[in-house]
PDB file of C-alpha atoms in Angstrom:
ATOM      1  CA  CYS A  20      16.022  92.197  57.469  1.00 53.00           C
ATOM      2  CA  PHE A  21      18.756  92.654  54.854  1.00 49.00           C
ATOM      3  CA  SER A  22      22.318  91.520  55.420  1.00 50.00           C
ATOM      4  CA  ALA A  23      25.091  92.383  52.966  1.00 47.00           C
ATOM      5  CA  GLU A  24      28.794  91.933  52.473  1.00 49.00           C
ATOM      6  CA  ILE A  25      30.836  94.670  50.706  1.00 49.00           C
ATOM      7  CA  THR A  26      34.118  93.756  49.038  1.00 50.00           C
ATOM      8  CA  THR A  27      36.463  96.453  47.718  1.00 48.00           C
ATOM      9  CA  SER A  28      39.210  95.772  45.184  1.00 49.00           C
ATOM     10  CA  PHE A  29      41.875  98.240  43.915  1.00 46.00           C
ATOM     11  CA  PHE A  30      43.272  97.950  40.416  1.00 45.00           C
ATOM     12  CA  PRO A  31      46.530  99.911  39.679  1.00 52.00           C
ATOM     13  CA  LEU A  32      45.615 101.570  36.355  1.00 48.00           C
ATOM     14  CA  GLU A  33      46.607 105.004  35.011  1.00 52.00           C
ATOM     15  CA  LYS A  34      43.820 106.390  37.140  1.00 51.00           C
ATOM     16  CA  PRO A  35      43.009 104.817  40.499  1.00 53.00           C
ATOM     17  CA  PHE A  36      40.017 102.465  40.122  1.00 49.00           C
ATOM     18  CA  PHE A  37      38.040 100.853  42.904  1.00 48.00           C
ATOM     19  CA  LEU A  38      35.484  98.044  42.407  1.00 48.00           C
ATOM     20  CA  HIS A  39      32.814  97.525  45.057  1.00 50.00           C
ATOM     21  CA  VAL A  40      30.928  94.162  45.165  1.00 48.00           C
ATOM     22  CA  ILE A  41      27.811  93.848  47.283  1.00 52.00           C
ATOM     23  CA  ARG A  42      26.416  90.358  48.091  1.00 53.00           C
ATOM     24  CA  ASP A  43      23.064  89.553  49.778  1.00 53.00           C
ATOM     25  CA  LEU A  44      23.866  87.150  52.644  1.00 49.00           C
ATOM     26  CA  SER A  45      20.286  86.693  53.894  1.00 52.00           C
ATOM     27  CA  GLN A  46      19.668  83.380  52.133  1.00 51.00           C
ATOM     28  CA  LEU A  47      23.147  82.141  53.013  1.00 44.00           C
ATOM     29  CA  LYS A  48      22.461  82.756  56.709  1.00 47.00           C
ATOM     30  CA  GLU A  49      19.149  80.898  56.450  1.00 46.00           C
ATOM     31  CA  ILE A  50      20.921  77.916  54.932  1.00 39.00           C
ATOM     32  CA  SER A  51      23.678  77.908  57.531  1.00 42.00           C
ATOM     33  CA  GLN A  52      21.404  77.810  60.599  1.00 44.00           C
ATOM     34  CA  PRO A  53      22.958  75.979  63.538  1.00 43.00           C
ATOM     35  CA  ALA A  54      22.833  72.197  63.169  1.00 38.00           C
ATOM     36  CA  SER A  55      21.212  71.980  66.593  1.00 42.00           C
ATOM     37  CA  THR A  56      17.955  73.297  65.082  1.00 43.00           C
ATOM     38  CA  PHE A  57      17.736  70.331  62.729  1.00 42.00           C
ATOM     39  CA  THR A  58      18.951  67.943  65.403  1.00 59.00           C
ATOM     40  CA  THR A  59      16.087  69.075  67.651  1.00 62.00           C
ATOM     41  CA  GLU A  60      13.597  68.505  64.835  1.00 63.00           C
ATOM     42  CA  ASN A  61      15.017  65.054  64.178  1.00 63.00           C
ATOM     43  CA  GLN A  62      14.837  64.163  67.863  1.00 65.00           C
ATOM     44  CA  ALA A  63      11.207  65.288  67.992  1.00 66.00           C
ATOM     45  CA  LEU A  64      10.445  63.223  64.907  1.00 66.00           C
ATOM     46  CA  LEU A  65      12.100  60.133  66.361  1.00 64.00           C
ATOM     47  CA  ALA A  66      10.232  60.589  69.645  1.00 66.00           C
ATOM     48  CA  ALA A  67       6.940  60.506  67.744  1.00 66.00           C
ATOM     49  CA  ILE A  68       7.755  57.106  66.219  1.00 72.00           C
ATOM     50  CA  PRO A  69       6.524  54.262  68.478  1.00 73.00           C
ATOM     51  CA  ASP A  70       8.859  51.700  66.897  1.00 82.00           C
ATOM     52  CA  ALA A  71      12.221  50.706  68.299  1.00 83.00           C
ATOM     53  CA  ILE A  72      15.140  51.797  66.108  1.00 85.00           C
ATOM     54  CA  LEU A  73      18.285  49.700  66.464  1.00 86.00           C
ATOM     55  CA  VAL A  74      21.623  50.125  64.708  1.00 90.00           C
ATOM     56  CA  PHE A  75      23.890  47.149  63.912  1.00 92.00           C
ATOM     57  CA  ASN A  76      27.219  46.955  62.152  1.00 93.00           C
ATOM     58  CA  GLN A  77      27.909  44.531  59.328  1.00 93.00           C
ATOM     59  CA  GLU A  78      29.007  41.828  61.802  1.00 93.00           C
ATOM     60  CA  GLY A  79      25.694  42.060  63.633  1.00 92.00           C
ATOM     61  CA  SER A  80      26.980  43.875  66.719  1.00 91.00           C
ATOM     62  CA  PHE A  81      24.429  46.102  68.439  1.00 88.00           C
ATOM     63  CA  LEU A  82      25.668  49.720  68.427  1.00 88.00           C
ATOM     64  CA  ARG A  83      22.878  52.078  69.572  1.00 84.00           C
ATOM     65  CA  TYR A  84      19.129  52.393  69.740  1.00 81.00           C
ATOM     66  CA  LYS A  85      16.019  54.520  70.129  1.00 76.00           C
ATOM     67  CA  ALA A  86      13.666  52.918  72.659  1.00 69.00           C
ATOM     68  CA  SER A  87      10.108  51.918  71.789  1.00 67.00           C
ATOM     69  CA  THR A  88       6.757  52.623  73.418  1.00 68.00           C
ATOM     70  CA  MET A  89       5.582  49.212  72.170  1.00 68.00           C
ATOM     71  CA  PRO A  90       6.252  45.963  74.091  1.00 66.00           C
ATOM     72  CA  LEU A  91       9.455  44.254  72.942  1.00 67.00           C
ATOM     73  CA  ALA A  92      10.996  40.909  73.797  1.00 63.00           C
ATOM     74  CA  PHE A  93      14.021  42.660  75.314  1.00 68.00           C
ATOM     75  CA  ALA A  94      15.038  46.073  76.606  1.00 70.00           C
ATOM     76  CA  PRO A  95      17.489  47.676  74.125  1.00 67.00           C
ATOM     77  CA  GLU A  96      19.556  49.211  76.916  1.00 68.00           C
ATOM     78  CA  GLU A  97      20.309  45.707  78.189  1.00 72.00           C
ATOM     79  CA  ILE A  98      21.905  44.477  74.954  1.00 74.00           C
ATOM     80  CA  THR A  99      24.421  47.216  74.177  1.00 74.00           C
ATOM     81  CA  GLY A 100      27.610  45.632  72.904  1.00 78.00           C
ATOM     82  CA  GLU A 101      25.957  42.260  72.226  1.00 87.00           C
ATOM     83  CA  THR A 102      25.653  40.631  68.827  1.00 91.00           C
ATOM     84  CA  ILE A 103      22.574  39.338  67.047  1.00 90.00           C
ATOM     85  CA  HIS A 104      23.685  35.786  67.840  1.00 91.00           C
ATOM     86  CA  ASP A 105      23.909  36.698  71.546  1.00 89.00           C
ATOM     87  CA  ILE A 106      20.429  38.228  71.588  1.00 85.00           C
ATOM     88  CA  LEU A 107      18.280  35.988  69.397  1.00 87.00           C
ATOM     89  CA  PRO A 108      17.586  32.252  69.170  1.00 89.00           C
ATOM     90  CA  PRO A 109      19.845  30.525  66.594  1.00 93.00           C
ATOM     91  CA  ALA A 110      17.282  30.193  63.780  1.00 93.00           C
ATOM     92  CA  LEU A 111      16.062  33.771  64.171  1.00 92.00           C
ATOM     93  CA  ALA A 112      19.612  35.105  64.469  1.00 93.00           C
ATOM     94  CA  GLN A 113      20.558  33.391  61.210  1.00 95.00           C
ATOM     95  CA  LYS A 114      17.467  34.797  59.499  1.00 95.00           C
ATOM     96  CA  THR A 115      18.185  38.312  60.769  1.00 94.00           C
ATOM     97  CA  MET A 116      21.821  38.191  59.644  1.00 95.00           C
ATOM     98  CA  HIS A 117      20.682  37.061  56.191  1.00 96.00           C
ATOM     99  CA  PHE A 118      18.458  40.118  55.768  1.00 96.00           C
ATOM    100  CA  LEU A 119      21.090  42.384  57.305  1.00 95.00           C
ATOM    101  CA  GLN A 120      23.649  41.272  54.711  1.00 95.00           C
ATOM    102  CA  GLN A 121      21.051  41.591  51.945  1.00 95.00           C
ATOM    103  CA  ALA A 122      20.367  45.182  52.982  1.00 95.00           C
ATOM    104  CA  LEU A 123      24.077  46.038  52.756  1.00 95.00           C
ATOM    105  CA  ILE A 124      24.561  44.250  49.428  1.00 95.00           C
ATOM    106  CA  SER A 125      21.410  45.407  47.647  1.00 95.00           C
ATOM    107  CA  ARG A 126      21.289  48.851  49.293  1.00 94.00           C
ATOM    108  CA  GLN A 127      17.528  48.351  49.541  1.00 94.00           C
ATOM    109  CA  LEU A 128      14.964  47.956  52.291  1.00 95.00           C
ATOM    110  CA  GLN A 129      14.574  44.402  53.620  1.00 96.00           C
ATOM    111  CA  THR A 130      11.437  43.384  55.558  1.00 95.00           C
ATOM    112  CA  PHE A 131      10.518  40.203  57.395  1.00 94.00           C
ATOM    113  CA  GLU A 132       8.183  39.059  60.179  1.00 94.00           C
ATOM    114  CA  TYR A 133       8.863  36.619  62.976  1.00 91.00           C
ATOM    115  CA  GLU A 134       7.388  35.201  66.179  1.00 91.00           C
ATOM    116  CA  TRP A 135       9.160  35.169  69.526  1.00 85.00           C
ATOM    117  CA  ASN A 136       7.726  34.340  72.960  1.00 84.00           C
ATOM    118  CA  ASP A 137       4.132  34.349  71.636  1.00 86.00           C
ATOM    119  CA  GLN A 138       4.601  37.837  70.204  1.00 88.00           C
ATOM    120  CA  HIS A 139       4.761  38.798  66.533  1.00 92.00           C
ATOM    121  CA  TYR A 140       7.193  41.364  65.161  1.00 91.00           C
ATOM    122  CA  GLU A 141       8.021  43.118  61.909  1.00 93.00           C
ATOM    123  CA  ALA A 142      11.654  44.069  61.220  1.00 93.00           C
ATOM    124  CA  ARG A 143      12.592  46.599  58.516  1.00 95.00           C
ATOM    125  CA  LEU A 144      16.300  46.866  57.718  1.00 95.00           C
ATOM    126  CA  VAL A 145      17.870  49.695  55.700  1.00 95.00           C
ATOM    127  CA  PRO A 146      21.559  50.373  55.029  1.00 94.00           C
ATOM    128  CA  ASN A 147      23.122  53.283  56.899  1.00 92.00           C
ATOM    129  CA  GLY A 148      26.352  53.972  55.075  1.00 89.00           C
ATOM    130  CA  GLN A 149      28.567  51.106  53.982  1.00 91.00           C
ATOM    131  CA  LYS A 150      28.959  49.212  57.247  1.00 92.00           C
ATOM    132  CA  GLU A 151      25.846  49.839  59.326  1.00 94.00           C
ATOM    133  CA  VAL A 152      22.202  48.804  59.149  1.00 94.00           C
ATOM    134  CA  ILE A 153      19.259  50.508  60.818  1.00 92.00           C
ATOM    135  CA  CYS A 154      16.601  48.078  62.048  1.00 91.00           C
ATOM    136  CA  ILE A 155      13.116  49.463  62.682  1.00 90.00           C
ATOM    137  CA  LEU A 156      11.376  46.975  64.954  1.00 88.00           C
ATOM    138  CA  ARG A 157       7.608  46.901  65.469  1.00 89.00           C
ATOM    139  CA  ASN A 158       5.403  44.676  67.625  1.00 88.00           C
ATOM    140  CA  ILE A 159       2.558  43.602  65.311  1.00 91.00           C
ATOM    141  CA  THR A 160       0.860  41.112  67.628  1.00 91.00           C
ATOM    142  CA  GLU A 161      -2.401  43.061  67.706  1.00 91.00           C
ATOM    143  CA  ARG A 162      -2.449  43.396  63.918  1.00 92.00           C
ATOM    144  CA  TYR A 163      -1.579  39.719  63.521  1.00 91.00           C
ATOM    145  CA  GLU A 164      -4.455  38.673  65.796  1.00 93.00           C
ATOM    146  CA  TRP A 165      -6.893  40.870  63.871  1.00 94.00           C
ATOM    147  CA  GLU A 166      -5.734  39.433  60.552  1.00 93.00           C
ATOM    148  CA  LYS A 167      -6.049  35.925  61.982  1.00 91.00           C
ATOM    149  CA  LYS A 168      -9.580  36.699  63.179  1.00 93.00           C
ATOM    150  CA  LEU A 169     -10.595  38.178  59.818  1.00 93.00           C
ATOM    151  CA  ARG A 170      -9.131  35.172  58.018  1.00 92.00           C
ATOM    152  CA  TYR A 171     -11.112  32.839  60.278  1.00 92.00           C
ATOM    153  CA  GLN A 172     -14.326  34.776  59.689  1.00 93.00           C
ATOM    154  CA  SER A 173     -13.793  34.754  55.923  1.00 94.00           C
ATOM    155  CA  LEU A 174     -13.578  30.929  55.879  1.00 95.00           C
ATOM    156  CA  HIS A 175     -16.107  29.935  58.571  1.00 95.00           C
ATOM    157  CA  ASP A 176     -19.872  29.989  58.890  1.00 95.00           C
ATOM    158  CA  SER A 177     -20.849  32.356  61.691  1.00 93.00           C
ATOM    159  CA  LEU A 178     -23.904  30.325  62.702  1.00 95.00           C
ATOM    160  CA  THR A 179     -22.438  26.831  63.004  1.00 94.00           C
ATOM    161  CA  GLY A 180     -18.702  27.466  63.279  1.00 93.00           C
ATOM    162  CA  LEU A 181     -18.075  25.064  60.383  1.00 95.00           C
ATOM    163  CA  TYR A 182     -16.167  25.994  57.238  1.00 96.00           C
ATOM    164  CA  ASN A 183     -18.188  28.045  54.747  1.00 96.00           C
ATOM    165  CA  ARG A 184     -18.673  27.742  50.986  1.00 94.00           C
ATOM    166  CA  THR A 185     -15.570  29.802  50.199  1.00 94.00           C
ATOM    167  CA  ALA A 186     -13.390  27.422  52.222  1.00 94.00           C
ATOM    168  CA  PHE A 187     -15.172  24.438  50.638  1.00 93.00           C
ATOM    169  CA  GLU A 188     -14.425  25.657  47.106  1.00 92.00           C
ATOM    170  CA  GLU A 189     -10.783  26.303  48.035  1.00 90.00           C
ATOM    171  CA  ARG A 190     -10.552  22.773  49.418  1.00 89.00           C
ATOM    172  CA  MET A 191     -12.107  21.296  46.277  1.00 86.00           C
ATOM    173  CA  GLN A 192      -9.650  23.202  44.103  1.00 84.00           C
ATOM    174  CA  HIS A 193      -6.746  22.013  46.222  1.00 81.00           C
ATOM    175  CA  SER A 194      -7.945  18.404  46.019  1.00 75.00           C
ATOM    176  CA  SER A 195      -8.243  18.703  42.247  1.00 74.00           C
ATOM    177  CA  GLN A 196      -4.698  20.098  41.946  1.00 74.00           C
ATOM    178  CA  ALA A 197      -3.351  17.373  44.225  1.00 67.00           C
ATOM    179  CA  ARG A 198      -4.606  14.828  41.672  1.00 71.00           C
ATOM    180  CA  GLN A 199      -5.344  12.095  44.175  1.00 72.00           C
ATOM    181  CA  PRO A 200      -8.450  10.012  44.966  1.00 74.00           C
ATOM    182  CA  ALA A 201     -11.049  11.955  46.943  1.00 80.00           C
ATOM    183  CA  GLY A 202     -14.508  11.486  48.409  1.00 86.00           C
ATOM    184  CA  MET A 203     -17.410  13.712  49.417  1.00 90.00           C
ATOM    185  CA  LEU A 204     -20.346  13.290  51.778  1.00 93.00           C
ATOM    186  CA  ILE A 205     -23.403  15.552  51.360  1.00 93.00           C
ATOM    187  CA  CYS A 206     -26.053  16.162  54.018  1.00 94.00           C
ATOM    188  CA  ASP A 207     -29.290  18.203  53.735  1.00 95.00           C
ATOM    189  CA  LEU A 208     -31.554  19.280  56.586  1.00 95.00           C
ATOM    190  CA  ASP A 209     -35.072  18.402  55.433  1.00 94.00           C
ATOM    191  CA  GLY A 210     -37.909  20.883  55.910  1.00 91.00           C
ATOM    192  CA  LEU A 211     -35.861  23.921  56.943  1.00 92.00           C
ATOM    193  CA  LYS A 212     -38.151  26.367  55.120  1.00 92.00           C
ATOM    194  CA  LEU A 213     -41.227  24.874  56.774  1.00 91.00           C
ATOM    195  CA  LEU A 214     -39.511  25.093  60.161  1.00 90.00           C
ATOM    196  CA  ASN A 215     -38.621  28.745  59.583  1.00 90.00           C
ATOM    197  CA  ASP A 216     -42.131  29.629  58.360  1.00 90.00           C
ATOM    198  CA  THR A 217     -43.867  27.806  61.208  1.00 90.00           C
ATOM    199  CA  PHE A 218     -41.697  28.499  64.246  1.00 90.00           C
ATOM    200  CA  GLY A 219     -39.493  31.383  63.082  1.00 92.00           C
ATOM    201  CA  HIS A 220     -35.881  31.672  61.965  1.00 93.00           C
ATOM    202  CA  ALA A 221     -34.576  31.268  65.515  1.00 93.00           C
ATOM    203  CA  ALA A 222     -35.929  27.707  65.497  1.00 92.00           C
ATOM    204  CA  GLY A 223     -34.359  27.111  62.075  1.00 93.00           C
ATOM    205  CA  ASP A 224     -30.997  28.431  63.268  1.00 94.00           C
ATOM    206  CA  LEU A 225     -31.171  26.156  66.294  1.00 94.00           C
ATOM    207  CA  ALA A 226     -31.843  23.147  64.044  1.00 94.00           C
ATOM    208  CA  LEU A 227     -28.845  24.023  61.858  1.00 95.00           C
ATOM    209  CA  ARG A 228     -26.570  24.252  64.900  1.00 95.00           C
ATOM    210  CA  GLN A 229     -27.878  20.896  66.119  1.00 95.00           C
ATOM    211  CA  VAL A 230     -27.149  19.278  62.747  1.00 95.00           C
ATOM    212  CA  ALA A 231     -23.623  20.753  62.801  1.00 95.00           C
ATOM    213  CA  ALA A 232     -23.074  19.266  66.275  1.00 94.00           C
ATOM    214  CA  ILE A 233     -24.323  15.833  65.153  1.00 94.00           C
ATOM    215  CA  LEU A 234     -21.993  15.855  62.142  1.00 94.00           C
ATOM    216  CA  LYS A 235     -18.959  17.028  64.128  1.00 92.00           C
ATOM    217  CA  ASN A 236     -19.509  14.278  66.705  1.00 90.00           C
ATOM    218  CA  ALA A 237     -19.787  11.644  63.982  1.00 90.00           C
ATOM    219  CA  PHE A 238     -16.794  12.770  61.903  1.00 89.00           C
ATOM    220  CA  PRO A 239     -13.080  12.339  62.684  1.00 85.00           C
ATOM    221  CA  ALA A 240     -11.569  15.292  64.535  1.00 82.00           C
ATOM    222  CA  ASN A 241      -9.518  16.430  61.517  1.00 83.00           C
ATOM    223  CA  ALA A 242     -12.357  16.073  58.982  1.00 87.00           C
ATOM    224  CA  PHE A 243     -13.084  18.998  56.658  1.00 93.00           C
ATOM    225  CA  LEU A 244     -16.767  19.806  57.249  1.00 95.00           C
ATOM    226  CA  ALA A 245     -18.529  22.824  55.728  1.00 96.00           C
ATOM    227  CA  ARG A 246     -21.934  24.426  55.517  1.00 96.00           C
ATOM    228  CA  ILE A 247     -22.189  25.138  51.796  1.00 94.00           C
ATOM    229  CA  GLY A 248     -25.774  26.442  51.599  1.00 90.00           C
ATOM    230  CA  GLY A 249     -28.804  27.326  53.682  1.00 90.00           C
ATOM    231  CA  ASP A 250     -29.556  23.719  54.633  1.00 94.00           C
ATOM    232  CA  GLU A 251     -26.626  21.919  52.975  1.00 96.00           C
ATOM    233  CA  PHE A 252     -23.510  20.469  54.560  1.00 96.00           C
ATOM    234  CA  ALA A 253     -20.565  18.754  52.887  1.00 94.00           C
ATOM    235  CA  ALA A 254     -17.390  16.975  53.923  1.00 93.00           C
ATOM    236  CA  VAL A 255     -14.341  16.243  51.778  1.00 90.00           C
ATOM    237  CA  PHE A 256     -11.907  13.355  52.373  1.00 88.00           C
ATOM    238  CA  ASN A 257      -8.610  12.374  50.786  1.00 84.00           C
ATOM    239  CA  LYS A 258      -8.281   8.755  49.652  1.00 81.00           C
ATOM    240  CA  PRO A 259     -11.436   7.437  51.359  1.00 84.00           C
ATOM    241  CA  THR A 260     -12.906   3.967  50.848  1.00 85.00           C
ATOM    242  CA  GLN A 261     -16.528   3.192  50.161  1.00 86.00           C
ATOM    243  CA  GLU A 262     -16.678   1.314  53.466  1.00 89.00           C
ATOM    244  CA  PHE A 263     -15.435   4.389  55.332  1.00 89.00           C
ATOM    245  CA  LEU A 264     -18.081   6.680  53.805  1.00 90.00           C
ATOM    246  CA  ALA A 265     -20.858   4.143  54.332  1.00 91.00           C
ATOM    247  CA  ALA A 266     -19.838   3.744  57.982  1.00 92.00           C
ATOM    248  CA  LEU A 267     -19.991   7.533  58.430  1.00 92.00           C
ATOM    249  CA  CYS A 268     -23.542   7.632  57.090  1.00 92.00           C
ATOM    250  CA  THR A 269     -24.539   4.876  59.499  1.00 93.00           C
ATOM    251  CA  LYS A 270     -22.960   6.735  62.414  1.00 94.00           C
ATOM    252  CA  ILE A 271     -24.734   9.985  61.472  1.00 94.00           C
ATOM    253  CA  ARG A 272     -28.135   8.249  61.275  1.00 94.00           C
ATOM    254  CA  SER A 273     -27.514   6.636  64.660  1.00 93.00           C
ATOM    255  CA  SER A 274     -26.619  10.005  66.217  1.00 93.00           C
ATOM    256  CA  LEU A 275     -29.696  11.578  64.601  1.00 93.00           C
ATOM    257  CA  GLU A 276     -31.996   8.951  66.072  1.00 93.00           C
ATOM    258  CA  GLU A 277     -30.467   9.488  69.497  1.00 92.00           C
ATOM    259  CA  HIS A 278     -30.967  13.246  69.157  1.00 92.00           C
ATOM    260  CA  ASN A 279     -34.616  12.875  68.116  1.00 91.00           C
ATOM    261  CA  ARG A 280     -35.375  10.623  71.073  1.00 90.00           C
ATOM    262  CA  ALA A 281     -34.105  13.342  73.376  1.00 88.00           C
ATOM    263  CA  GLN A 282     -35.696  16.236  71.405  1.00 82.00           C
ATOM    264  CA  GLN A 283     -39.147  14.935  70.455  1.00 74.00           C
ATOM    265  CA  ASP A 284     -40.717  18.413  70.117  1.00 77.00           C
ATOM    266  CA  PHE A 285     -38.509  19.321  67.127  1.00 81.00           C
ATOM    267  CA  PRO A 286     -37.215  16.111  65.489  1.00 89.00           C
ATOM    268  CA  LEU A 287     -34.668  16.495  62.705  1.00 92.00           C
ATOM    269  CA  SER A 288     -34.669  14.774  59.325  1.00 93.00           C
ATOM    270  CA  LEU A 289     -31.529  14.476  57.194  1.00 94.00           C
ATOM    271  CA  SER A 290     -30.846  13.344  53.653  1.00 94.00           C
ATOM    272  CA  LEU A 291     -27.403  11.771  53.190  1.00 93.00           C
ATOM    273  CA  GLY A 292     -25.338  10.757  50.208  1.00 92.00           C
ATOM    274  CA  TYR A 293     -21.725  10.259  49.245  1.00 91.00           C
ATOM    275  CA  ALA A 294     -19.481   9.829  46.235  1.00 88.00           C
ATOM    276  CA  PHE A 295     -15.830   8.914  45.802  1.00 80.00           C
ATOM    277  CA  SER A 296     -13.247   8.291  43.125  1.00 75.00           C
ATOM    278  CA  ARG A 297     -11.015   5.233  43.036  1.00 65.00           C
ATOM    279  CA  GLN A 298      -8.330   6.890  40.931  1.00 59.00           C
ATOM    280  CA  SER A 299      -6.709  10.257  40.332  1.00 55.00           C
ATOM    281  CA  PRO A 300      -8.461  12.701  37.966  1.00 51.00           C
ATOM    282  CA  PRO A 301      -7.361  12.351  34.325  1.00 51.00           C
ATOM    283  CA  ASP A 302      -4.999  14.893  32.735  1.00 51.00           C
TER     284      ASP A 302
END
């Protein structure tokens, strides 16, 4: 479909002269489609976004919103006309205002996470003109719980529930950087290979879980205890005394004897040892 505009101009020369100008208006009409078309597209796009979209002015007053399909700590329609300080707890309100002002000053996206009423949220703030900020609010509780679970699994032994070798090495590095006296207790389960070969790996796994339980019962509740190998366990302590470590060994042996009296079919045997430093590591 071709659309044109014809313009005629008359120039008073010796002989009459007419100039005809023809312009193709097809592209111009495409460009100047009604704004409602784009508004409809924008509304459809916003409806597809599960996040809540809130608009604040530079003073932190709540202006308007797009509701969320995700659970929020408040219903946006209930806070129209309120300020950030009216809506949020004092510490969180102060934090939000800080990032709001940073978004207006830097003209760049500002992102932060926070916890409120046992839920975790991510807020993304972008400037909207000179005096407004758009806040895209997302409930990330599910993601947070998954990350927490993955972090736990990466640092814990799945069989015994104790810390694993990765966590043990991180703890050793931290203790070294702290440059303070430290101590270590090592425990080996004797005859694990023979137990596995004779009665199967299920029996070996059971023995390892029993050793972990004996150690946890003997150690202080906040002790760092790890399974660092197939049959090896280790604990790290800050500023221990020789008497403290020796007393732990005695307590473990006593618990082991009590266990073996109750479980005579599969008695356990442990090798124990400890070491400690009386001073900080040298430079």
